Tab-separated table of N, CA and C in Angstrom:
chain	number	residue	atom	x	y	z
A	1	MET	N	-3.058	12.947	-12.072
A	1	MET	CA	-2.776	12.439	-10.864
A	1	MET	C	-1.578	13.474	-10.305
A	2	THR	N	-1.863	13.844	-8.722
A	2	THR	CA	-1.192	15.155	-8.104
A	2	THR	C	0.326	14.384	-7.363
A	3	PRO	N	0.914	15.388	-7.450
A	3	PRO	CA	2.324	14.192	-7.334
A	3	PRO	C	2.003	13.906	-5.530
A	4	MET	N	1.718	14.546	-4.983
A	4	MET	CA	1.159	13.943	-3.351
A	4	MET	C	0.904	12.423	-3.573
A	5	ALA	N	-0.400	12.800	-4.616
A	5	ALA	CA	-1.129	10.670	-4.832
A	5	ALA	C	0.124	10.237	-5.162
A	6	LEU	N	0.848	10.676	-6.205
A	6	LEU	CA	1.339	9.282	-6.442
A	6	LEU	C	2.505	9.614	-5.612
A	7	LEU	N	2.902	9.978	-4.713
A	7	LEU	CA	4.478	9.784	-3.858
A	7	LEU	C	3.359	8.467	-2.560
A	8	LEU	N	2.386	9.103	-2.390
A	8	LEU	CA	1.450	8.170	-1.400
A	8	LEU	C	0.815	6.451	-1.655
A	9	LEU	N	0.591	6.747	-3.279
A	9	LEU	CA	0.701	5.137	-3.894
A	9	LEU	C	1.906	4.562	-3.738
A	10	LEU	N	3.394	5.111	-3.864
A	10	LEU	CA	4.484	4.402	-4.129
A	10	LEU	C	4.809	4.198	-2.251
A	11	VAL	N	4.432	4.887	-1.457
A	11	VAL	CA	4.763	4.764	-0.388
A	11	VAL	C	3.734	3.278	0.253
A	12	LEU	N	2.583	3.938	-0.490
A	12	LEU	CA	1.952	2.471	0.504
A	12	LEU	C	3.036	1.130	-0.699
A	13	ALA	N	3.270	0.980	-2.083
A	13	ALA	CA	3.222	0.068	-2.088
A	13	ALA	C	4.455	-0.694	-1.990
A	14	VAL	N	5.323	0.301	-1.438
A	14	VAL	CA	7.127	-0.365	-0.851
A	14	VAL	C	6.858	-0.858	0.192
A	15	ALA	N	5.693	-0.321	1.624
A	15	ALA	CA	5.078	-1.219	2.140
A	15	ALA	C	4.410	-2.201	2.555
A	16	ALA	N	3.535	-2.722	1.624
A	16	ALA	CA	3.290	-3.452	0.927
A	16	ALA	C	4.066	-4.790	0.655
A	17	VAL	N	5.106	-4.077	-0.182
A	17	VAL	CA	6.231	-5.582	0.103
A	17	VAL	C	7.450	-5.767	0.525
A	18	ALA	N	7.607	-4.758	1.174
A	18	ALA	CA	8.491	-4.616	2.664
A	18	ALA	C	8.095	-5.250	3.801
A	19	CYS	N	6.583	-5.640	3.916
A	19	CYS	CA	5.710	-6.458	5.116
A	19	CYS	C	6.087	-8.055	4.754
A	20	LEU	N	6.303	-7.985	3.143
A	20	LEU	CA	5.583	-9.633	3.363
A	20	LEU	C	6.649	-10.471	4.370
A	21	PRO	N	6.494	-11.292	5.013
A	21	PRO	CA	7.164	-12.579	5.989
A	21	PRO	C	7.882	-13.408	4.940
A	22	ARG	N	9.364	-12.556	4.286
A	22	ARG	CA	9.880	-12.646	3.727
A	22	ARG	C	11.641	-12.747	4.856
A	23	TRP	N	11.743	-12.243	5.469
A	23	TRP	CA	12.329	-12.152	6.592
A	23	TRP	C	12.415	-12.842	8.149
A	24	SER	N	13.419	-13.751	8.625
A	24	SER	CA	13.435	-14.461	9.564
A	24	SER	C	12.680	-14.018	11.017
A	25	HIS	N	13.020	-12.430	11.266
A	25	HIS	CA	12.405	-11.797	12.394
A	25	HIS	C	10.619	-11.757	11.397
A	26	SER	N	10.000	-11.386	10.774
A	26	SER	CA	9.139	-11.125	10.557
A	26	SER	C	8.078	-12.571	9.373
A	27	ARG	N	8.736	-13.874	9.435
A	27	ARG	CA	7.681	-14.754	9.070
A	27	ARG	C	7.237	-14.915	10.255
A	28	ARG	N	6.679	-14.760	11.433
A	28	ARG	CA	5.722	-14.963	12.890
A	28	ARG	C	4.551	-14.296	12.113
A	29	TRP	N	4.815	-13.122	11.668
A	29	TRP	CA	3.955	-12.183	11.271
A	29	TRP	C	3.078	-12.753	10.789
A	30	GLY	N	2.967	-13.245	9.935
A	30	GLY	CA	2.280	-13.469	8.734
A	30	GLY	C	1.747	-13.030	6.967
A	31	TYR	N	0.835	-12.906	7.013
A	31	TYR	CA	0.435	-11.916	6.150
A	31	TYR	C	-0.039	-10.991	6.116
A	32	LEU	N	-0.520	-10.965	7.680
A	32	LEU	CA	-1.556	-9.742	8.061
A	32	LEU	C	-1.006	-8.653	7.913
A	33	PRO	N	0.306	-8.170	8.156
A	33	PRO	CA	0.744	-6.813	8.094
A	33	PRO	C	0.567	-6.530	6.680
A	34	ALA	N	1.005	-6.992	5.283
A	34	ALA	CA	1.011	-7.090	3.531
A	34	ALA	C	0.407	-6.855	3.219
A	35	SER	N	-1.180	-7.480	3.914
A	35	SER	CA	-2.459	-7.949	3.157
A	35	SER	C	-3.343	-6.128	3.885
A	36	PHE	N	-2.907	-5.687	4.949
A	36	PHE	CA	-3.110	-4.655	5.378
A	36	PHE	C	-3.120	-3.458	4.429
A	37	PHE	N	-1.541	-3.143	4.359
A	37	PHE	CA	-1.212	-2.011	3.176
A	37	PHE	C	-1.174	-2.723	1.776
A	38	GLY	N	-2.066	-3.744	1.307
A	38	GLY	CA	-2.444	-3.669	0.073
A	38	GLY	C	-3.537	-3.684	-0.374
A	39	LEU	N	-4.815	-3.777	1.342
A	39	LEU	CA	-5.912	-3.301	0.961
A	39	LEU	C	-5.900	-1.648	0.403
A	40	LEU	N	-4.655	-0.941	1.579
A	40	LEU	CA	-5.320	-0.101	1.672
A	40	LEU	C	-4.225	1.021	-0.048
A	41	LEU	N	-3.404	-0.211	-0.618
A	41	LEU	CA	-2.914	0.494	-1.810
A	41	LEU	C	-4.030	0.368	-3.055
A	42	ILE	N	-4.830	-0.391	-2.579
A	42	ILE	CA	-6.117	-1.175	-2.982
A	42	ILE	C	-7.282	0.198	-2.980
A	43	ALA	N	-7.520	0.662	-2.420
A	43	ALA	CA	-8.825	1.312	-1.872
A	43	ALA	C	-8.119	3.207	-2.510
A	44	MET	N	-6.817	3.045	-2.174
A	44	MET	CA	-6.184	4.316	-3.087
A	44	MET	C	-6.031	4.156	-3.816
A	45	ILE	N	-6.140	3.253	-5.073
A	45	ILE	CA	-6.340	2.891	-6.545
A	45	ILE	C	-7.534	3.419	-6.611
A	46	GLY	N	-8.591	2.973	-6.473
A	46	GLY	CA	-9.883	2.572	-6.187
A	46	GLY	C	-10.887	4.136	-6.363
A	47	LEU	N	-10.179	4.833	-4.971
A	47	LEU	CA	-10.066	6.607	-5.055
A	47	LEU	C	-9.347	7.481	-6.143
A	48	LEU	N	-8.929	7.181	-7.417
A	48	LEU	CA	-8.138	7.674	-7.810
A	48	LEU	C	-8.605	7.592	-9.336
A	49	ILE	N	-9.240	6.097	-9.624
A	49	ILE	CA	-10.175	5.781	-10.502
A	49	ILE	C	-11.123	6.340	-10.760
A	50	ILE	N	-11.949	6.942	-9.411
A	50	ILE	CA	-13.156	7.479	-9.794
A	50	ILE	C	-13.259	9.481	-8.603
A	51	GLU	N	-11.759	9.586	-9.281
A	51	GLU	CA	-11.448	10.621	-9.166
A	51	GLU	C	-11.904	11.114	-7.293
A	52	ARG	N	-12.313	10.467	-6.397
A	52	ARG	CA	-12.267	11.165	-4.790
A	52	ARG	C	-11.116	12.180	-4.574
A	53	ILE	N	-9.858	11.786	-5.104
A	53	ILE	CA	-8.524	13.016	-4.334
A	53	ILE	C	-8.337	13.693	-4.745
A	54	ALA	N	-8.065	14.567	-3.859
A	54	ALA	CA	-8.057	15.675	-5.218
A	54	ALA	C	-6.905	15.983	-5.868
A	55	ARG	N	-7.780	17.139	-6.729
A	55	ARG	CA	-6.435	17.332	-7.718
A	55	ARG	C	-6.241	18.396	-7.588
């Protein structure tokens, strides 16, 4: 895994956690933003597993 792929994976994981509707200003958003970043995270992990991301 390249450092860039690891950094992108870390950024997506932090973004997915940060978008959870935990704070009062984000409760009305629902789970849509967190679900979006979660899907991106799953897609990136899948691409890393099948080695589609360049080394």
